Amino acid sequence: MSCDLGVDTDDIRLAASAMTDAADDFAQPGRLTVAEEVRGAAGHGSAASREALGLAARRAEQGLAAADRLCAIARSLAEALHSAAGAFDQAETWCSAGF
Amino acid sequence: MPHITSTWARDYGLPDPATRASEISRADADLATAAARALGSVALAVRFGRERARAARGAIESGWSSPRAQHSLTALITLSLGVEQACGALARACTSLREAIAQAHADVDAAYAAADDVIAGSNLAAGMWAAGPEEMLRIDRERCALVHNLHAAISAIGRTLDAAASSACAALAVDPGAAVPSRVSPAVADGESRTMSRFRADLRAPTGRHHRLATAVNDALQQARAAGRTARLVAYDPDDPAGQGAVAICIGDIAEATSVAVLVPGVGNSPAHMADSIGLAEALTASADNATGTSGTTATVLWFGYDIPLSWTKDGPGETPYDTARGAVVDSLRAIDASDALQGGISLATFVQSIRPMMRAGSNLALVGHSYGSTTVAQAARTLNRDAGVDDIVLLGSPGVGYGIATADDFHAVDADHVFSLSFPLDPVPAVGRSDAIDDIFPAGGLARAVTLGSGAGPFGPHPSDESFGATVIAAPSNEPVDSAVDFDQHAMSNYLSGRSLAAVGAVAAARYQQVPVRRSRS
């Protein structure tokens, strides 16, 4: 009875590790001091300046939030890949043991 | 110290160039720089992350034939490419804006330096009385010409900056993370679950005050839904404050809206009659949507979360006749000064902090208060700090901003540039707020304030439409014809939230300040 499930768990773990690194990259901007400078900042001056500066701060905040959400997605993918690699290893172990 | 040209402008009755120069100087180039840096950092970090995701996809392609894992990684790569490109474009727009602001600041400095050169070269600062009549006339003439020319030059610089800012607004129209799915935080989901459980339990109760309140709230929700709106209960506590009930209904999708307004009603309103005000929340939502040019971008939270004075006729009977009578007296006395708004402001501040996690990042949040609600909004804006994420406050038909606030610079939650006020000329309530009439009727209140706050403190504090307060005063006419010398229809929230005044409030709620007609802005 074959126990080869047709997967290479080393590759899957490699992918999981790359996704963990990707999540760390996505998390970087939120740790910068400049992130605090734009969060909740308001524009001043004429109506046009206020509107433009308010939008600039808002878009920066949204960019930081988008990076945070990408980080969360990458981290959950990394966890899923780690789990999948572990499950495949376990399945192969059981298969080899005759289950 | 004001520039000498400001003194001359006043003396000769000419427009002061410093007014526009001050407005230009308040445009903060550092904010544009910080935004550009933040967006640039995101673009770079997302590119690195995307490259790693591509490497992960390569490993998966060789190690696992499942298309599902590959699709998940491909989706992330596509999303991150979109974020990277959007942030890169937005960073460039912010950089252009910063350059335009810096150029305007330099041009203003240069215009004043040139004016100083003319003053020195033509001896315009010399004492007039030592000169002969002809020389006096020459100095007068040249001073006037200088002020006029300087004003024209500064105005031109302002127009150039405004044009650059308008272009920046167009370039900054897109949320870079719009396509990236968000998740509801467990704390928010838990809070919503508890709110709905309590509401449903009261709705199922056979009778009693809680049941009456829940039924009224349900009617308001159904009314909004029947009009085709998304309506959601975001706060429900039948016993708070002081037994009146604290309820908040959101018209529109608070989680997806780019602008959220919290509408705070004034005296005579009750959560037991929320349906009466639902139409106004819908109108404000539609008006803000109209200002952005896109429907579905705004949500309005109708907040009945403070112990609203003079609401006893609508609150319904208390548990006993004594409770009802006592409630009526206490409720009426609360309307005679701003004391109740102190506590209301704290409640509103707490509520604002509770809804920020429900909102998407970077969305605009405006607090709009009418009548006593405006005093409550002002007190909340004094209580909260900048971290609370309030962008603007709008004070409609205000009797005053309450205690502890002397000018628009005293708000902690927002800068003075983001304080808006509108009072119709024949609205009797702002006039009552400014007068001593209430202190004549209830001298004990005036005495208590004099002891605690110092002499000169009116029952409702400074008026936000007064020039000395320093708010931006909206220019919009009343929508109601005047029927009598004292016409309370002029004060109605429905009067403020219709016609051109509604359009102006909607524009503030949507942070489209260029669309707000202004009678007087800060200088």
Coordinates of N, CA and C in Angstrom, one line a residue, chain B residues 72-239:
Chain B
S72 N -5.4 30.9 -3.1 CA -5.4 31.8 -1.9 C -4.2 32.7 -2.0
L73 N -3.0 32.1 -2.4 CA -1.8 32.9 -2.5 C -1.9 33.9 -3.6
T74 N -2.5 33.5 -4.7 CA -2.6 34.4 -5.9 C -3.5 35.6 -5.5
A75 N -4.6 35.3 -4.8 CA -5.5 36.3 -4.4 C -4.8 37.4 -3.5
L76 N -3.9 36.9 -2.6 CA -3.2 37.8 -1.7 C -2.2 38.6 -2.6
I77 N -1.6 38.0 -3.5 CA -0.6 38.7 -4.4 C -1.3 39.8 -5.2
T78 N -2.5 39.5 -5.7 CA -3.3 40.4 -6.5 C -3.7 41.6 -5.6
L79 N -4.2 41.3 -4.4 CA -4.6 42.3 -3.4 C -3.5 43.3 -3.1
S80 N -2.3 42.6 -2.8 CA -1.2 43.5 -2.4 C -0.6 44.3 -3.5
L81 N -0.7 43.8 -4.7 CA -0.3 44.6 -5.9 C -1.2 45.9 -6.0
G82 N -2.5 45.7 -5.8 CA -3.5 46.8 -5.8 C -3.1 47.8 -4.7
V83 N -2.9 47.4 -3.5 CA -2.5 48.3 -2.4 C -1.2 49.0 -2.7
E84 N -0.3 48.3 -3.2 CA 1.0 48.9 -3.5 C 0.9 50.0 -4.6
Q85 N 0.2 49.7 -5.6 CA 0.0 50.7 -6.7 C -0.8 51.9 -6.2
A86 N -1.8 51.7 -5.5 CA -2.7 52.8 -5.0 C -1.9 53.6 -4.0
C87 N -1.1 53.0 -3.1 CA -0.3 53.8 -2.1 C 0.8 54.6 -2.8
G88 N 1.4 54.0 -3.8 CA 2.4 54.7 -4.6 C 1.8 56.0 -5.2
A89 N 0.7 55.8 -5.8 CA 0.0 57.0 -6.5 C -0.4 58.0 -5.5
L90 N -0.9 57.6 -4.3 CA -1.4 58.5 -3.3 C -0.2 59.2 -2.7
A91 N 0.9 58.5 -2.5 CA 2.1 59.1 -2.0 C 2.6 60.3 -2.9
R92 N 2.5 60.0 -4.2 CA 3.0 61.1 -5.1 C 2.0 62.3 -5.0
A93 N 0.7 62.0 -4.9 CA -0.2 63.1 -4.7 C 0.1 63.9 -3.5
C94 N 0.4 63.2 -2.4 CA 0.7 63.9 -1.1 C 2.0 64.8 -1.3
T95 N 3.0 64.2 -2.0 CA 4.2 65.0 -2.2 C 3.9 66.2 -3.0
S96 N 3.1 66.1 -4.0 CA 2.8 67.3 -4.8 C 2.0 68.4 -4.0
L97 N 1.2 67.9 -3.1 CA 0.5 68.8 -2.2 C 1.4 69.5 -1.2
R98 N 2.4 68.7 -0.7 CA 3.4 69.3 0.2 C 4.2 70.4 -0.5
E99 N 4.6 70.1 -1.8 CA 5.3 71.1 -2.5 C 4.5 72.3 -2.8
A100 N 3.2 72.2 -3.1 CA 2.4 73.3 -3.3 C 2.2 74.2 -2.1
I101 N 2.1 73.5 -0.9 CA 2.0 74.3 0.4 C 3.3 75.0 0.7
A102 N 4.4 74.3 0.5 CA 5.7 74.9 0.8 C 5.9 76.1 -0.1
Q103 N 5.5 76.0 -1.4 CA 5.7 77.1 -2.3 C 4.8 78.2 -1.9
A104 N 3.6 78.0 -1.5 CA 2.7 79.0 -1.1 C 3.2 79.8 0.2
H105 N 3.8 79.0 1.1 CA 4.4 79.6 2.3 C 5.5 80.5 1.9
A106 N 6.4 80.0 1.0 CA 7.5 80.8 0.5 C 7.0 82.1 -0.2
D107 N 6.0 81.9 -1.0 CA 5.5 83.1 -1.8 C 4.9 84.1 -0.9
V108 N 4.2 83.7 0.2 CA 3.7 84.7 1.1 C 4.8 85.4 1.8
D109 N 5.8 84.7 2.2 CA 7.0 85.4 2.9 C 7.6 86.4 1.9
A110 N 7.7 85.9 0.6 CA 8.3 86.8 -0.4 C 7.5 88.1 -0.6
A111 N 6.2 87.9 -0.6 CA 5.3 89.0 -0.8 C 5.4 90.0 0.3
Y112 N 5.5 89.5 1.6 CA 5.6 90.4 2.7 C 7.0 91.1 2.7
A113 N 8.0 90.3 2.3 CA 9.4 90.9 2.2 C 9.4 92.0 1.2
A114 N 8.7 91.8 0.0 CA 8.7 92.8 -1.0 C 8.0 94.0 -0.5
A115 N 6.9 93.8 0.3 CA 6.2 94.9 0.9 C 7.0 95.7 1.8
D116 N 7.8 95.0 2.6 CA 8.8 95.7 3.6 C 9.8 96.5 2.8
D117 N 10.2 96.0 1.7 CA 11.2 96.8 0.8 C 10.5 98.1 0.4
V118 N 9.2 98.0 -0.1 CA 8.5 99.2 -0.5 C 8.4 100.2 0.6
I119 N 8.0 99.6 1.8 CA 7.8 100.5 2.9 C 9.1 101.3 3.3
A120 N 10.2 100.5 3.3 CA 11.5 101.2 3.6 C 11.9 102.1 2.5
G121 N 11.8 101.7 1.3 CA 12.2 102.5 0.1 C 11.4 103.8 0.0
S122 N 10.2 103.7 0.3 CA 9.3 104.9 0.1 C 9.0 105.6 1.4
N123 N 9.7 105.2 2.4 CA 9.6 105.8 3.7 C 8.1 105.9 4.2
L124 N 7.4 104.8 4.0 CA 5.9 104.8 4.3 C 5.6 104.6 5.8
A125 N 6.6 104.2 6.5 CA 6.4 104.0 8.0 C 6.7 105.3 8.8
A126 N 7.1 106.3 8.1 CA 7.5 107.6 8.7 C 6.2 108.2 9.4
G127 N 6.5 109.0 10.5 CA 5.4 109.7 11.1 C 4.8 110.7 10.2
M128 N 3.5 110.6 10.1 CA 2.7 111.5 9.2 C 2.8 113.0 9.6
W129 N 2.8 113.2 10.9 CA 2.5 114.6 11.3 C 3.7 115.5 11.0
A130 N 4.9 114.9 10.9 CA 6.1 115.7 10.7 C 6.2 116.1 9.2
A131 N 5.4 115.5 8.3 CA 5.5 115.8 6.9 C 4.5 116.9 6.5
G132 N 4.7 117.5 5.4 CA 3.8 118.4 4.9 C 2.5 117.8 4.3
P133 N 1.5 118.6 4.0 CA 0.2 118.0 3.5 C 0.4 117.1 2.2
E134 N 1.3 117.6 1.3 CA 1.5 116.8 0.1 C 2.1 115.5 0.4
E135 N 3.1 115.5 1.3 CA 3.8 114.3 1.6 C 2.8 113.3 2.4
M136 N 2.0 114.0 3.2 CA 1.0 113.1 3.9 C 0.0 112.4 2.9
L137 N -0.4 113.2 1.9 CA -1.2 112.6 0.9 C -0.5 111.5 0.1
R138 N 0.8 111.7 -0.2 CA 1.5 110.7 -0.9 C 1.6 109.4 -0.1
I139 N 1.9 109.6 1.2 CA 2.1 108.4 2.1 C 0.8 107.7 2.1
D140 N -0.3 108.4 2.3 CA -1.6 107.8 2.4 C -1.9 107.0 1.1
R141 N -1.7 107.6 0.0 CA -1.9 107.0 -1.3 C -1.1 105.7 -1.5
E142 N 0.2 105.8 -1.1 CA 1.1 104.7 -1.4 C 0.8 103.6 -0.4
R143 N 0.4 103.9 0.8 CA 0.1 102.9 1.8 C -1.1 102.1 1.3
C144 N -2.1 102.8 0.9 CA -3.4 102.2 0.3 C -3.0 101.3 -0.8
A145 N -2.2 101.8 -1.7 CA -1.8 101.0 -2.9 C -1.1 99.7 -2.5
L146 N -0.2 99.9 -1.5 CA 0.6 98.8 -1.0 C -0.3 97.7 -0.4
V147 N -1.2 98.1 0.5 CA -2.1 97.2 1.1 C -2.9 96.5 0.1
H148 N -3.4 97.2 -0.9 CA -4.3 96.7 -1.9 C -3.5 95.6 -2.7
N149 N -2.3 96.0 -3.1 CA -1.4 95.1 -4.0 C -1.0 93.9 -3.2
L150 N -0.7 94.1 -1.9 CA -0.3 92.9 -1.1 C -1.5 92.0 -0.9
H151 N -2.6 92.6 -0.7 CA -3.8 91.7 -0.6 C -4.1 90.9 -1.9
A152 N -3.9 91.6 -3.0 CA -4.1 90.9 -4.3 C -3.1 89.8 -4.5
A153 N -1.9 90.1 -4.1 CA -0.8 89.1 -4.3 C -1.1 87.9 -3.4
I154 N -1.4 88.1 -2.1 CA -1.7 87.0 -1.2 C -2.9 86.2 -1.7
S155 N -3.9 86.9 -2.1 CA -5.1 86.2 -2.6 C -4.8 85.3 -3.8
A156 N -3.9 85.8 -4.7 CA -3.5 85.0 -5.9 C -2.7 83.8 -5.4
I157 N -1.9 84.0 -4.4 CA -1.2 82.8 -3.9 C -2.2 81.8 -3.3
G158 N -3.1 82.3 -2.6 CA -4.2 81.4 -2.0 C -4.9 80.7 -3.0
R159 N -5.3 81.4 -4.1 CA -6.0 80.7 -5.2 C -5.2 79.6 -5.8
T160 N -3.9 79.9 -6.0 CA -3.0 78.9 -6.6 C -2.9 77.6 -5.7
L161 N -2.8 77.9 -4.4 CA -2.8 76.8 -3.4 C -4.1 76.0 -3.4
D162 N -5.2 76.8 -3.5 CA -6.5 76.1 -3.5 C -6.7 75.2 -4.7
A163 N -6.2 75.7 -5.8 CA -6.3 74.9 -7.1 C -5.4 73.6 -6.9
A164 N -4.2 73.8 -6.3 CA -3.4 72.6 -6.1 C -4.1 71.6 -5.2
A165 N -4.7 72.2 -4.1 CA -5.4 71.3 -3.1 C -6.6 70.6 -3.8
S166 N -7.3 71.3 -4.6 CA -8.4 70.7 -5.3 C -8.0 69.5 -6.2
S167 N -6.8 69.7 -6.9 CA -6.3 68.7 -7.7 C -5.9 67.5 -6.8
A168 N -5.3 67.8 -5.7 CA -4.9 66.8 -4.7 C -6.1 66.0 -4.3
C169 N -7.2 66.7 -4.0 CA -8.4 66.0 -3.6 C -8.9 65.0 -4.6
A170 N -8.8 65.3 -5.9 CA -9.2 64.4 -6.9 C -8.2 63.2 -7.0
A171 N -6.9 63.5 -6.8 CA -6.0 62.4 -6.8 C -6.0 61.5 -5.6
L172 N -6.6 62.0 -4.5 CA -6.7 61.3 -3.3 C -8.1 60.7 -3.0
A173 N -8.8 60.4 -4.1 CA -10.2 60.0 -4.0 C -10.3 58.5 -3.6
V174 N -9.3 57.7 -3.7 CA -9.5 56.3 -3.6 C -8.9 55.8 -2.3
D175 N -9.6 54.9 -1.6 CA -9.2 54.2 -0.4 C -8.2 53.1 -0.9
P176 N -7.0 53.1 -0.5 CA -6.0 52.1 -1.1 C -6.3 50.7 -0.6
G177 N -7.1 50.6 0.5 CA -7.4 49.3 1.0 C -8.8 48.8 0.8
A178 N -9.5 49.5 -0.2 CA -10.9 49.2 -0.3 C -11.2 47.7 -0.7
A179 N -10.2 47.2 -1.5 CA -10.5 45.8 -1.9 C -10.0 44.7 -0.9
V180 N -9.3 45.2 0.1 CA -8.8 44.2 1.1 C -9.9 43.9 2.1
P181 N -10.4 42.7 2.3 CA -11.5 42.4 3.2 C -11.1 42.7 4.6
S182 N -12.0 43.2 5.4 CA -11.8 43.4 6.8 C -12.5 42.4 7.6
R183 N -12.1 42.3 8.9 CA -12.8 41.4 9.8 C -13.4 42.2 11.0
V184 N -14.5 41.8 11.4 CA -15.1 42.4 12.6 C -14.3 41.9 13.8
S185 N -13.9 42.8 14.7 CA -13.1 42.4 15.9 C -14.0 41.6 16.8
P186 N -13.5 40.7 17.6 CA -14.3 40.0 18.5 C -15.0 40.9 19.5
A187 N -14.3 41.9 20.0 CA -14.9 42.8 21.0 C -16.1 43.5 20.4
V188 N -16.0 44.0 19.1 CA -17.2 44.6 18.5 C -18.3 43.6 18.3
A189 N -18.0 42.4 17.8 CA -19.0 41.4 17.6 C -19.7 41.1 18.9
D190 N -18.9 41.0 20.0 CA -19.5 40.6 21.3 C -20.4 41.8 21.8
G191 N -20.0 43.0 21.6 CA -20.8 44.1 22.0 C -22.2 44.2 21.3
E192 N -22.1 43.9 20.0 CA -23.3 43.9 19.1 C -24.2 42.8 19.6
S193 N -23.7 41.7 19.9 CA -24.5 40.5 20.3 C -25.2 40.8 21.6
R194 N -24.5 41.5 22.6 CA -25.2 41.8 23.8 C -26.3 42.9 23.7
T195 N -26.0 43.9 22.8 CA -27.0 44.9 22.5 C -28.3 44.3 21.9
M196 N -28.1 43.4 21.0 CA -29.2 42.8 20.3 C -30.0 41.8 21.2
S197 N -29.3 41.1 22.1 CA -29.9 40.2 23.0 C -30.8 41.0 24.0
R198 N -30.3 42.1 24.5 CA -31.1 42.9 25.4 C -32.3 43.5 24.7
F199 N -32.1 44.0 23.5 CA -33.2 44.6 22.8 C -34.3 43.5 22.5
R200 N -33.9 42.4 22.0 CA -34.9 41.3 21.7 C -35.6 40.9 22.9
A201 N -34.9 40.8 24.0 CA -35.6 40.3 25.3 C -36.6 41.4 25.7
D202 N -36.3 42.6 25.6 CA -37.3 43.7 25.9 C -38.5 43.7 24.9
L203 N -38.2 43.4 23.7 CA -39.2 43.3 22.7 C -40.2 42.2 22.9
R204 N -39.6 41.1 23.4 CA -40.5 39.9 23.7 C -41.2 40.0 25.0
A205 N -40.8 41.0 25.9 CA -41.4 41.1 27.2 C -42.9 41.5 27.0
P206 N -43.8 41.0 27.8 CA -45.2 41.2 27.6 C -45.7 42.7 27.7
T207 N -45.0 43.4 28.7 CA -45.5 44.8 28.9 C -44.4 45.5 29.7
G208 N -44.7 46.7 30.1 CA -43.7 47.4 30.9 C -42.9 48.5 30.1
R209 N -42.2 49.3 30.9 CA -41.5 50.4 30.2 C -40.4 49.9 29.2
H210 N -39.7 48.9 29.6 CA -38.7 48.3 28.7 C -39.3 47.9 27.4
H211 N -40.4 47.2 27.5 CA -41.1 46.7 26.3 C -41.6 47.9 25.4
R212 N -42.1 49.0 26.1 CA -42.5 50.1 25.3 C -41.4 50.8 24.6
L213 N -40.2 50.9 25.3 CA -39.1 51.5 24.6 C -38.6 50.6 23.4
A214 N -38.5 49.3 23.7 CA -38.0 48.4 22.6 C -39.0 48.5 21.4
T215 N -40.3 48.6 21.7 CA -41.2 48.6 20.6 C -41.1 49.9 19.8
A216 N -40.8 51.0 20.5 CA -40.6 52.3 19.8 C -39.4 52.3 19.0
V217 N -38.3 51.7 19.5 CA -37.1 51.6 18.8 C -37.3 50.7 17.6
N218 N -38.0 49.6 17.7 CA -38.3 48.7 16.6 C -39.0 49.4 15.5
D219 N -40.0 50.2 15.9 CA -40.8 51.0 15.0 C -39.8 51.9 14.1
A220 N -38.9 52.6 14.9 CA -38.0 53.5 14.2 C -37.1 52.7 13.2
L221 N -36.6 51.5 13.6 CA -35.8 50.7 12.7 C -36.6 50.2 11.5
Q222 N -37.9 49.8 11.7 CA -38.7 49.4 10.6 C -39.0 50.5 9.7
Q223 N -39.2 51.7 10.2 CA -39.5 52.9 9.4 C -38.4 53.1 8.4
A224 N -37.2 53.1 9.0 CA -36.0 53.3 8.1 C -35.8 52.2 7.1
R225 N -36.1 51.0 7.5 CA -35.9 49.9 6.5 C -37.0 50.0 5.4
A226 N -38.2 50.4 5.8 CA -39.3 50.6 4.8 C -38.9 51.6 3.8
A227 N -38.1 52.6 4.2 CA -37.7 53.6 3.2 C -36.5 53.1 2.4
G228 N -36.1 51.9 2.5 CA -35.1 51.3 1.7 C -33.7 51.5 2.3
R229 N -33.6 52.0 3.5 CA -32.3 52.2 4.1 C -31.8 51.1 5.0
T230 N -30.5 50.9 5.1 CA -29.9 50.0 6.0 C -30.0 50.7 7.4
A231 N -30.6 50.0 8.4 CA -30.8 50.5 9.7 C -30.3 49.5 10.7
R232 N -29.5 49.9 11.6 CA -28.9 49.0 12.6 C -28.9 49.6 14.0
L233 N -29.2 48.8 14.9 CA -29.2 49.3 16.3 C -27.7 49.1 16.8
V234 N -27.1 50.2 17.2 CA -25.7 50.2 17.6 C -25.6 50.4 19.1
A235 N -26.6 50.8 19.8 CA -26.6 50.9 21.3 C -28.0 50.8 21.8
Y236 N -28.1 50.1 22.9 CA -29.5 50.0 23.5 C -29.3 49.7 25.0
D237 N -29.7 50.6 25.8 CA -29.7 50.3 27.2 C -31.0 51.0 27.8
P238 N -32.0 50.2 28.1 CA -33.3 50.8 28.5 C -33.2 51.6 29.9
D239 N -32.2 51.4 30.7 CA -32.1 52.0 32.0 C -31.1 53.2 32.0

